[in-house]
PDB file of C-alpha atoms in Angstrom:
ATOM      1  CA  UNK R  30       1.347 -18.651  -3.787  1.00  0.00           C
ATOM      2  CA  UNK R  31       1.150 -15.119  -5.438  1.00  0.00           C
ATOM      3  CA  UNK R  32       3.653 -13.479  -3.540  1.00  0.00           C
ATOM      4  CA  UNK R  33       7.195 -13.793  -5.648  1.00  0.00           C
ATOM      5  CA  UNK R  34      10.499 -12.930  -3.632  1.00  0.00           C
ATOM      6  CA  UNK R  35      13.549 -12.497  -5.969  1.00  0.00           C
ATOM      7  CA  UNK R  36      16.988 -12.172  -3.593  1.00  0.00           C
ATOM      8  CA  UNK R  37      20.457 -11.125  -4.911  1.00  0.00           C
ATOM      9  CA  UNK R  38      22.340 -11.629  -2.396  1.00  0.00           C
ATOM     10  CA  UNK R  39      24.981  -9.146  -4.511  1.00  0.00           C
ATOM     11  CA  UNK R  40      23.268  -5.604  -3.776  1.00  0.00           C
ATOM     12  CA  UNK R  41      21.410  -7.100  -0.827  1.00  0.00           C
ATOM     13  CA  UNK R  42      18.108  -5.867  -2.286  1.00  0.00           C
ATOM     14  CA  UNK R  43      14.943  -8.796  -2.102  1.00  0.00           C
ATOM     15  CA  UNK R  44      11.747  -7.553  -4.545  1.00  0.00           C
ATOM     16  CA  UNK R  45       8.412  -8.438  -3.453  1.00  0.00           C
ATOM     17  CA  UNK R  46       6.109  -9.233  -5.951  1.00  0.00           C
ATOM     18  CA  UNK R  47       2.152  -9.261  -6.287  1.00  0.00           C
ATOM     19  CA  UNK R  48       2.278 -12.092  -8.830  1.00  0.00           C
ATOM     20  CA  UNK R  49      -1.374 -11.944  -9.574  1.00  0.00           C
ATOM     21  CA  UNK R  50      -1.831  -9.387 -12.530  1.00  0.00           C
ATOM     22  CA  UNK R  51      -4.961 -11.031 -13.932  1.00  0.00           C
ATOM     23  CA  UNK R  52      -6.893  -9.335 -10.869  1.00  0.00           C
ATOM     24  CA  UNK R  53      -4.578  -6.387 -11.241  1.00  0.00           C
ATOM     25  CA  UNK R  54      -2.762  -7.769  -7.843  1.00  0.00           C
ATOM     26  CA  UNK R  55      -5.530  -7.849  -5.586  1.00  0.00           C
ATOM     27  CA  UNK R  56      -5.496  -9.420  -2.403  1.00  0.00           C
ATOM     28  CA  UNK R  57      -6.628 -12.647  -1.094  1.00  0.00           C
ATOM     29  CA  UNK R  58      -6.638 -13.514   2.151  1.00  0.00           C
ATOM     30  CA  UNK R  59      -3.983 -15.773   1.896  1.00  0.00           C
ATOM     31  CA  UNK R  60      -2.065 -13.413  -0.337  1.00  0.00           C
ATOM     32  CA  UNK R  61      -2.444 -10.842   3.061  1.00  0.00           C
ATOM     33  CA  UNK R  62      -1.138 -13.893   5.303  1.00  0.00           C
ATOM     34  CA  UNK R  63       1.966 -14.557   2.817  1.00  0.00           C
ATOM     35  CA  UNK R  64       3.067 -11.046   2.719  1.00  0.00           C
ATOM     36  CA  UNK R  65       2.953 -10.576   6.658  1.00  0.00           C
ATOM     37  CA  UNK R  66       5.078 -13.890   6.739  1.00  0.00           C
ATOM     38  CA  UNK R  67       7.218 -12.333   3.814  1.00  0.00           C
ATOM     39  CA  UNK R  68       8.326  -8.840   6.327  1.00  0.00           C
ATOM     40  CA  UNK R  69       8.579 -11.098   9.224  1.00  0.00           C
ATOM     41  CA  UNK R  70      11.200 -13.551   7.741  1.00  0.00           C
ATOM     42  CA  UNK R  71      13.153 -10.042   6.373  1.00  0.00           C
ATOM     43  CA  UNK R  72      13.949  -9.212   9.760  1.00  0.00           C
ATOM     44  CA  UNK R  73      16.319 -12.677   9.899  1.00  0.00           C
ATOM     45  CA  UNK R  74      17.806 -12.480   7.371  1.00  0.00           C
ATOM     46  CA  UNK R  75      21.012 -10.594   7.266  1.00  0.00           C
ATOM     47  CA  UNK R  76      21.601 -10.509   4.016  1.00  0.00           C
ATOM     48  CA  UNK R  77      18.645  -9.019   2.976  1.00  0.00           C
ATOM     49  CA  UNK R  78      19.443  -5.284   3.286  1.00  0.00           C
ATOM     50  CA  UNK R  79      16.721  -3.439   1.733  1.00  0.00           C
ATOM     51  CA  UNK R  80      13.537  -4.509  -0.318  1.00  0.00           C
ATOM     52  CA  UNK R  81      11.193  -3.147  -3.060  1.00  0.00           C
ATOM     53  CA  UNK R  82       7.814  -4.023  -3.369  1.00  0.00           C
ATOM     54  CA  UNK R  83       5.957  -4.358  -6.807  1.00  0.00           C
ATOM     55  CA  UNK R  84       2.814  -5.748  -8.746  1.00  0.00           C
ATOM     56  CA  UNK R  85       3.072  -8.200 -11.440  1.00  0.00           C
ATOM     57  CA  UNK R  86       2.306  -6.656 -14.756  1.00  0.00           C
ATOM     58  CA  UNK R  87       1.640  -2.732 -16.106  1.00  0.00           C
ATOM     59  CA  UNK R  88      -1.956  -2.898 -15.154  1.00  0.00           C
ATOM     60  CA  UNK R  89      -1.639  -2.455 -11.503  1.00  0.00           C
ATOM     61  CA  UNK R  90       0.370  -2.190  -8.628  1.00  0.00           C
ATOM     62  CA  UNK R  91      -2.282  -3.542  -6.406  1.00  0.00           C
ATOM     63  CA  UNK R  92      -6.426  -2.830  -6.136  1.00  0.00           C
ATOM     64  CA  UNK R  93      -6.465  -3.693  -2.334  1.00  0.00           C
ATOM     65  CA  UNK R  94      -8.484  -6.788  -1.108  1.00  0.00           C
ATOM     66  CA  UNK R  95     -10.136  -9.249  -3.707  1.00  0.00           C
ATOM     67  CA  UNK R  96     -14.076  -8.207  -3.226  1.00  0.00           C
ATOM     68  CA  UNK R  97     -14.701 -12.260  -3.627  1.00  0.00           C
ATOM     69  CA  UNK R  98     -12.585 -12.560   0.108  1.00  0.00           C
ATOM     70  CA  UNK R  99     -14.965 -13.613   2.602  1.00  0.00           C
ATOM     71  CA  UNK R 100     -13.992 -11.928   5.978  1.00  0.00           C
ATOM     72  CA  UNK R 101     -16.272 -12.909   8.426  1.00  0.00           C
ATOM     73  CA  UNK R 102     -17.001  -9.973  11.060  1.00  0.00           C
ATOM     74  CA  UNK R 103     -17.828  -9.536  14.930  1.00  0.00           C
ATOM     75  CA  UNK R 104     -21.321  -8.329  15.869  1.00  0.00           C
ATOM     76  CA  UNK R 105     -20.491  -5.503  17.620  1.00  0.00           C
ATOM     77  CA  UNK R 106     -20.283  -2.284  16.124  1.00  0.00           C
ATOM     78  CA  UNK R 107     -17.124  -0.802  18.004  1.00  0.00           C
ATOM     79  CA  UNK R 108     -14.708  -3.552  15.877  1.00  0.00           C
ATOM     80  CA  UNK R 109     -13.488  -4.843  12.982  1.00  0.00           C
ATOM     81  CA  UNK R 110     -11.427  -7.617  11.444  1.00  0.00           C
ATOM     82  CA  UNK R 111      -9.126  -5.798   8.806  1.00  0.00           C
ATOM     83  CA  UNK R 112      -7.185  -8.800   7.066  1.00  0.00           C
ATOM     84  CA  UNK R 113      -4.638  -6.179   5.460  1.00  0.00           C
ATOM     85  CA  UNK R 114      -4.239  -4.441   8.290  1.00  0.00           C
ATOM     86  CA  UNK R 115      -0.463  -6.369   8.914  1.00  0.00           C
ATOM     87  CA  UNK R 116       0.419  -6.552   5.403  1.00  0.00           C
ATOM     88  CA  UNK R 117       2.804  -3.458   5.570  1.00  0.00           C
ATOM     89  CA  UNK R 118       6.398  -3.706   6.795  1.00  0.00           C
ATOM     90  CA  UNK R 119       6.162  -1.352   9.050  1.00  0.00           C
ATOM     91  CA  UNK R 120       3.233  -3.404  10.728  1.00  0.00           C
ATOM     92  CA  UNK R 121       5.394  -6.655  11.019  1.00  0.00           C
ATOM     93  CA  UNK R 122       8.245  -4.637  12.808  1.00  0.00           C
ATOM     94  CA  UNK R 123      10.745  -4.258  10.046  1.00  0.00           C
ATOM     95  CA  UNK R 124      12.843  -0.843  10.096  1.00  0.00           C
ATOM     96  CA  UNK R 125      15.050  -2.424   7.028  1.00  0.00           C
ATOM     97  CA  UNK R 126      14.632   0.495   4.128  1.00  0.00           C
ATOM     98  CA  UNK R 127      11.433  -0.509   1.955  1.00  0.00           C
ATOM     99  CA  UNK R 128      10.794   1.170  -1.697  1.00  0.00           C
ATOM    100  CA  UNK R 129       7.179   1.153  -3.212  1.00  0.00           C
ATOM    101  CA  UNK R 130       7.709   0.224  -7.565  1.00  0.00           C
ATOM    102  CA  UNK R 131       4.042   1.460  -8.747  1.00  0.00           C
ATOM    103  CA  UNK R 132       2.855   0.858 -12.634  1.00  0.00           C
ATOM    104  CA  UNK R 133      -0.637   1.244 -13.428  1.00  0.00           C
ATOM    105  CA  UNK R 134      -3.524   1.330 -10.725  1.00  0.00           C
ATOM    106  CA  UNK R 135      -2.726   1.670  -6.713  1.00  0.00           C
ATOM    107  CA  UNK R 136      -5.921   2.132  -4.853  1.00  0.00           C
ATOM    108  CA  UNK R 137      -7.931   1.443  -1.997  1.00  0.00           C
ATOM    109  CA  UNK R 138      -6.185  -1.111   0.032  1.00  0.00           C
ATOM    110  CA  UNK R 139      -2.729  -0.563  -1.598  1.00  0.00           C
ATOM    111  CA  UNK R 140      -2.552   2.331   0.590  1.00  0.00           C
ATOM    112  CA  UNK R 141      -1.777  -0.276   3.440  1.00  0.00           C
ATOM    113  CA  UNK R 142       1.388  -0.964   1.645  1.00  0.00           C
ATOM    114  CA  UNK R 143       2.319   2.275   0.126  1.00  0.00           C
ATOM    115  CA  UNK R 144       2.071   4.047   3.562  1.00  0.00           C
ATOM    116  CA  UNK R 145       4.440   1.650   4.785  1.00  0.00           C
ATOM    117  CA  UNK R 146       7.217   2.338   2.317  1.00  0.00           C
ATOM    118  CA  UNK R 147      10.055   4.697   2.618  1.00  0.00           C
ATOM    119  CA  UNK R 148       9.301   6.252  -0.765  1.00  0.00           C
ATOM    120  CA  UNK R 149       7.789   5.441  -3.980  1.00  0.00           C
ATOM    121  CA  UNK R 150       9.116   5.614  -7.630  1.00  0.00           C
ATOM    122  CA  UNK R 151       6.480   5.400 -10.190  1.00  0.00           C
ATOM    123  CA  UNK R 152       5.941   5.059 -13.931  1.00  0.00           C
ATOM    124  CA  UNK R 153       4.555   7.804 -15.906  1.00  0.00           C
ATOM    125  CA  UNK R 154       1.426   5.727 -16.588  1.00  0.00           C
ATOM    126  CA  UNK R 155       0.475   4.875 -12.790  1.00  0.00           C
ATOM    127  CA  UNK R 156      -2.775   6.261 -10.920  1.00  0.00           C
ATOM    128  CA  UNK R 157      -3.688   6.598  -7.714  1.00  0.00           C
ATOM    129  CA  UNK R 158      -7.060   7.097  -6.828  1.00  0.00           C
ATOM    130  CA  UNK R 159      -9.742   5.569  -3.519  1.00  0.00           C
ATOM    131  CA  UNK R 160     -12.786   4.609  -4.438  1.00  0.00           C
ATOM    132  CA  UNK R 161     -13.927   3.287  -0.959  1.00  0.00           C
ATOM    133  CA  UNK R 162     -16.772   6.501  -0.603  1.00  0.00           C
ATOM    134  CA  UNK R 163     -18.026   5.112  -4.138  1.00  0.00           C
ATOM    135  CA  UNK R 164     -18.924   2.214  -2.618  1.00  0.00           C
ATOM    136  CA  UNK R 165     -20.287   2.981   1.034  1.00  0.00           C
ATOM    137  CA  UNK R 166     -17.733   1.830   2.561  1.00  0.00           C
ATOM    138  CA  UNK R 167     -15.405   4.618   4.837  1.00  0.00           C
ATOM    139  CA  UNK R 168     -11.933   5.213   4.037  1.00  0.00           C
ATOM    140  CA  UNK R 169     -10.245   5.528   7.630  1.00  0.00           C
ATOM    141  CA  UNK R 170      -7.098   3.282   7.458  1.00  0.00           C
ATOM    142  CA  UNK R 171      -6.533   4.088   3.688  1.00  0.00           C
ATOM    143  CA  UNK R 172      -6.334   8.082   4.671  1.00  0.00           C
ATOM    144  CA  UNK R 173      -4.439   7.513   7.782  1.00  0.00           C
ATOM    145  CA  UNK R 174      -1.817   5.765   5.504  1.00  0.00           C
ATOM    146  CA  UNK R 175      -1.566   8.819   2.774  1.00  0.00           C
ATOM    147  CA  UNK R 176      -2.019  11.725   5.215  1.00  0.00           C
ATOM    148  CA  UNK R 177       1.249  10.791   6.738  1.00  0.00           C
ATOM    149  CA  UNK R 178       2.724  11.702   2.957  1.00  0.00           C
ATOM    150  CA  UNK R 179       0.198  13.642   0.906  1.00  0.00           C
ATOM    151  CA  UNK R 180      -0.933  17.113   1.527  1.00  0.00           C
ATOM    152  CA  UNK R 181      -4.096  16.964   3.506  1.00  0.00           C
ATOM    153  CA  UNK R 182      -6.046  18.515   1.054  1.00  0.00           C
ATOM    154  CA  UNK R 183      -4.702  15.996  -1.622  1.00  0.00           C
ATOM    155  CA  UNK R 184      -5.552  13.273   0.300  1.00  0.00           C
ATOM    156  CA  UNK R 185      -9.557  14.677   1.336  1.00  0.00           C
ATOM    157  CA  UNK R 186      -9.737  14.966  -2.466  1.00  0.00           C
ATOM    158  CA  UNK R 187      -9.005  11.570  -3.382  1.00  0.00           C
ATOM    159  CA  UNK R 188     -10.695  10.138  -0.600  1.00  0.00           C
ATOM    160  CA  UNK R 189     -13.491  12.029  -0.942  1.00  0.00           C
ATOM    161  CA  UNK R 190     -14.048  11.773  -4.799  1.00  0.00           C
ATOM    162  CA  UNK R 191     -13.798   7.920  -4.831  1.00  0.00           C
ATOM    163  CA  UNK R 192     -13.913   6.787  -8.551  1.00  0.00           C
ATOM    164  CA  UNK R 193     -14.870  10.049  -9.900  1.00  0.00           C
ATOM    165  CA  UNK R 194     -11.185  11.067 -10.006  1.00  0.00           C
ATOM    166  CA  UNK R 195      -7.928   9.975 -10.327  1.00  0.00           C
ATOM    167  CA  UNK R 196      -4.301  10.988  -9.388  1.00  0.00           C
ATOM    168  CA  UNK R 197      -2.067  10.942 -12.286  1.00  0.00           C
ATOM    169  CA  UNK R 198       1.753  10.138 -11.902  1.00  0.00           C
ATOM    170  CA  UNK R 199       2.569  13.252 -12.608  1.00  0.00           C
ATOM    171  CA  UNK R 200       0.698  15.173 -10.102  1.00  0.00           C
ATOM    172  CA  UNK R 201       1.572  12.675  -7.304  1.00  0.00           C
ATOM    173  CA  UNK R 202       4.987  13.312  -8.339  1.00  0.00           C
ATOM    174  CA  UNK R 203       4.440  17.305  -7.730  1.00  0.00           C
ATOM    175  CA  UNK R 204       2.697  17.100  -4.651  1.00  0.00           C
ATOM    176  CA  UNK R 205       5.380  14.713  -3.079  1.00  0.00           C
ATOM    177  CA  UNK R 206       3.711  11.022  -2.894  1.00  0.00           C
ATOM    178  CA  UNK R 207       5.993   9.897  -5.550  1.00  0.00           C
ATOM    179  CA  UNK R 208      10.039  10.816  -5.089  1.00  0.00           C
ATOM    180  CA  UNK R 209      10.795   9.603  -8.347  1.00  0.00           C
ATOM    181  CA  UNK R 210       8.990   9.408 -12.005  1.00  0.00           C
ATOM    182  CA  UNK R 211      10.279   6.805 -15.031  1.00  0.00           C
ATOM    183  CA  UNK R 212       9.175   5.813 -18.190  1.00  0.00           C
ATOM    184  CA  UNK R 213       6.316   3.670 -18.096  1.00  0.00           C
ATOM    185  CA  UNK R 214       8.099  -0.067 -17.422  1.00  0.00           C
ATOM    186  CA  UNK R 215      10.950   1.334 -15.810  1.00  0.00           C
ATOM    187  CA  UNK R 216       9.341   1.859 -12.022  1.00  0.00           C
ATOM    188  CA  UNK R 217      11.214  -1.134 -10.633  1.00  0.00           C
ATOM    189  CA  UNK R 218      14.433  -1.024 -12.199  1.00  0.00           C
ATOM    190  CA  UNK R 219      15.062   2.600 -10.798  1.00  0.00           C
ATOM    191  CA  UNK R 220      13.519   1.412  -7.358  1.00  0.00           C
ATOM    192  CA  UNK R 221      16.661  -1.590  -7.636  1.00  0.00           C
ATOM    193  CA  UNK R 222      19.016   0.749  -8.522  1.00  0.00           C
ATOM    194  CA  UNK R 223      18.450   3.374  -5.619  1.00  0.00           C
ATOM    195  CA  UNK R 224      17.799   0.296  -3.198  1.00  0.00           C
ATOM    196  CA  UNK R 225      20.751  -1.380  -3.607  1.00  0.00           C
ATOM    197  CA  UNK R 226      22.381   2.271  -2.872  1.00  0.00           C
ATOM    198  CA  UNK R 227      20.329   2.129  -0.001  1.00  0.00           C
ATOM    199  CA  UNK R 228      21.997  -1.451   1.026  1.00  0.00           C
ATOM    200  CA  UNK R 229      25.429  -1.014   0.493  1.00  0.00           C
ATOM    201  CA  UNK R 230      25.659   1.337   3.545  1.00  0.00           C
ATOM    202  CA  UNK R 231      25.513   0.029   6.884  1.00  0.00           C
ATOM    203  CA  UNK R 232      22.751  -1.736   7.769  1.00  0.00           C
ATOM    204  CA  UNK R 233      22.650  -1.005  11.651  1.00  0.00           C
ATOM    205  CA  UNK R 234      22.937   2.678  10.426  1.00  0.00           C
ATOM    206  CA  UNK R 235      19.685   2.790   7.615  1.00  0.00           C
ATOM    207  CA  UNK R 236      17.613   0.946  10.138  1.00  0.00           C
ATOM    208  CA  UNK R 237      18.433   3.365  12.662  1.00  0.00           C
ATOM    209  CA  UNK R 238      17.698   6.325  10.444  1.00  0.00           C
ATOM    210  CA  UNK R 239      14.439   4.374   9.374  1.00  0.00           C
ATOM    211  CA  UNK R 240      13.280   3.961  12.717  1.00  0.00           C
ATOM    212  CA  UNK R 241      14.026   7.779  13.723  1.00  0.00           C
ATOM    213  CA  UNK R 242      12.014   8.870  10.553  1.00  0.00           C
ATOM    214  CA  UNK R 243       9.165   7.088  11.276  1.00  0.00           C
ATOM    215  CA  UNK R 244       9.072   7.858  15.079  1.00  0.00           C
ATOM    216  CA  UNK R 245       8.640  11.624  14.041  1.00  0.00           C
ATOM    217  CA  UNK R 246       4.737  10.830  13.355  1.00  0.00           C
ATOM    218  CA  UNK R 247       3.871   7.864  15.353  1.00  0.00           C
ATOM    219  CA  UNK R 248       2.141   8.794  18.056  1.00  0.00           C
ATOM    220  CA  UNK R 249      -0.455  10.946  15.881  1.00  0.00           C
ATOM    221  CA  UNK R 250      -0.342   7.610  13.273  1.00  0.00           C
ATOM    222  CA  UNK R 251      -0.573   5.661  16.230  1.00  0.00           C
ATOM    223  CA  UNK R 252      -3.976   7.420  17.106  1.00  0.00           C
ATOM    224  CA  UNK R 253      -5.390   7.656  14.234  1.00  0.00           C
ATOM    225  CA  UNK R 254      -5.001   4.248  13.474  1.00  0.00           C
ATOM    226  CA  UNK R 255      -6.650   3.167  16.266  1.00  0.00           C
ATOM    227  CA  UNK R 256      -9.906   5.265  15.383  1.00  0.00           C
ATOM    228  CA  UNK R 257     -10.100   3.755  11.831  1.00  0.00           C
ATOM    229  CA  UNK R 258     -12.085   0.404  13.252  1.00  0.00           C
ATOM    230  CA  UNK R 259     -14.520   2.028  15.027  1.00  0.00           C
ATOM    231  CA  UNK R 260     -15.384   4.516  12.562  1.00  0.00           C
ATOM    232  CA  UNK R 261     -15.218   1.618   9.476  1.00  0.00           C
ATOM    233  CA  UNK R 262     -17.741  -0.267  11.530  1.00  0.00           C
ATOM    234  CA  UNK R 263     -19.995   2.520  11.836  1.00  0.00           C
ATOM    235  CA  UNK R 264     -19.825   3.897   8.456  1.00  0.00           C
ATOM    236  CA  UNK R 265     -19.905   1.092   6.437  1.00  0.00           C
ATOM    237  CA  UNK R 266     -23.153  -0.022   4.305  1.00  0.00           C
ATOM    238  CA  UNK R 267     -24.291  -3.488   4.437  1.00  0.00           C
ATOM    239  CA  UNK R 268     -22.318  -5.858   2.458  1.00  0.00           C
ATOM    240  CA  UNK R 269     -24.945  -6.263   0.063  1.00  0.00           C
ATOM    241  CA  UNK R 270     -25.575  -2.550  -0.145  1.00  0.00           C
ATOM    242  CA  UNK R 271     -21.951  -2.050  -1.036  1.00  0.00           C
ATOM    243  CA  UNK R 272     -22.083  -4.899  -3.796  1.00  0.00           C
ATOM    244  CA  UNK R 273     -24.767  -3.307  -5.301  1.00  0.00           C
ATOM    245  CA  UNK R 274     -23.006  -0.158  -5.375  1.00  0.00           C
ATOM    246  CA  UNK R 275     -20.165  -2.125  -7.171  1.00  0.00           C
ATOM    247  CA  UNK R 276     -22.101  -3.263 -10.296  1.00  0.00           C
ATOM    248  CA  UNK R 277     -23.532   0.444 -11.123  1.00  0.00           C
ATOM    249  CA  UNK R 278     -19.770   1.245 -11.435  1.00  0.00           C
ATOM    250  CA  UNK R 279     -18.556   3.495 -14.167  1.00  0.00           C
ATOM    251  CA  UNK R 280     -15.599   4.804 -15.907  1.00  0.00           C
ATOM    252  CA  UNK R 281     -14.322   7.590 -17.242  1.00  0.00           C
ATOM    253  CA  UNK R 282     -11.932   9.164 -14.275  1.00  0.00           C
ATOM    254  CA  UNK R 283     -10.560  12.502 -14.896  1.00  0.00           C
ATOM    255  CA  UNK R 284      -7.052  12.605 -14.127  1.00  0.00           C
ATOM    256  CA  UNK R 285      -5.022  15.825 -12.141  1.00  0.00           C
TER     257      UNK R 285
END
């Protein structure tokens, strides 16, 4: 299992690790499965209060779904099978208070989890950056995600760019993605330390004001999320297309 859940059961606060930093935290599919589980079990357990989610490592927070996943896919062109597409708290129906720890690299399908977290505190060393265009494939659940807390332009520039640029810390931290910047290493600690703040309230109270947040934008998130198969279907290259895409890949990102 690469999914790590530490409890203390003194501040209330469970961290949720992706525990697999040799593949800087990408996805499998039974990764995807164990982290759905992971949100679905929060929401019995009472003492369990409020949770941070992390990757293993400095590398990378997470580089969305493993390219070697096989995910088999429906004929028709109006639908998709997305196997992070319930990997987010939000998506499993848990309102308890969730805080995004990001070192190193969060791209592509990390958005799934990032848009699902109450706020992010990041190391000075972490990038953001999508690289989905890069590789003919369309970035519609990914945007959806970040529009909800980037500006709109931000988030048509990263999108839009794909490899060819990434978002520093810094500037993710100016334009409001990130609510709070550390030292390089020290990401999860201050995400701890402001959850277990977080949990020492009362609960019934947080997941009330959790739920009244998020209901501010759900109906347009709501919408938009249910365009994103369709127009992934559509969009998308060939599998073999993209893959070939993926070995001409280059570095050298310039970072805002």
């Amino acid at each position: 299992m690469s999914i790590t859940v530490a409890r203390d059961k003194e501040t209330g606060v469970a961290v949720v690790t992706l525990d697999r930093p040799e593949k800087h935290n990408a996805l499998t599919l039974d990764m995807a499965r164990d982290l759905a589980a992971v949100w679905r079990e929060f929401r019995y357990d009472d003492e369990v209060r409020a949770a941070v989610v992390t990757g293993a490592g400095e590398r990378a927070f997470c580089t969305g779904i493993d390219r070697a996943a096989e995910v088999p896919q429906p004929s028709s062109p109006y639908t998709i099978d997305d196997p992070l597409i319930s990997v987010g708290p939000k998506a499993n129906d848990l309102w308890k208070p969730v805080v995004a720890a990001v070192e190193g690299m969060a791209c592509g399908g990390a958005f799934y989890l990032l848009g699902e977290a109450e706020f992010l505190v990041a190391g000075e060393g972490a990038t953001f950056f999508d690289p989905h265009t890069t590789y003919g494939m369309v970035s519609a659940f990914e945007t959806v995600h970040m529009a909800q807390r980037m500006p709109f332009g931000e988030v048509a520039r990263m999108a839009l760019t794909g490899t060819a640029e990434r978002i520093s810390a810094r500037r993710a931290y100016e334009t409001g993605l990130v609510s709070e910047l550390t030292a390089t290493g020290g990401a999860l600690e201050a995400a701890r330390r402001v959850a277990a703040v977080i949990a020492s309230h009362p609960t019934e109270a947080v997941q009330g004001t959790v739920r009244a947040l998020w209901s501010v934008k759900e109906a347009a998130r709501a919408q938009a999320l249910a365009h994103a198969p369709h127009l992934v279907a559509l969009g998308n290259l060939p599998a073999e297309r993209q893959a070939e895409l993926f070995t001409r890949r280059g570095g050298g990102h310039h970072l805002r």
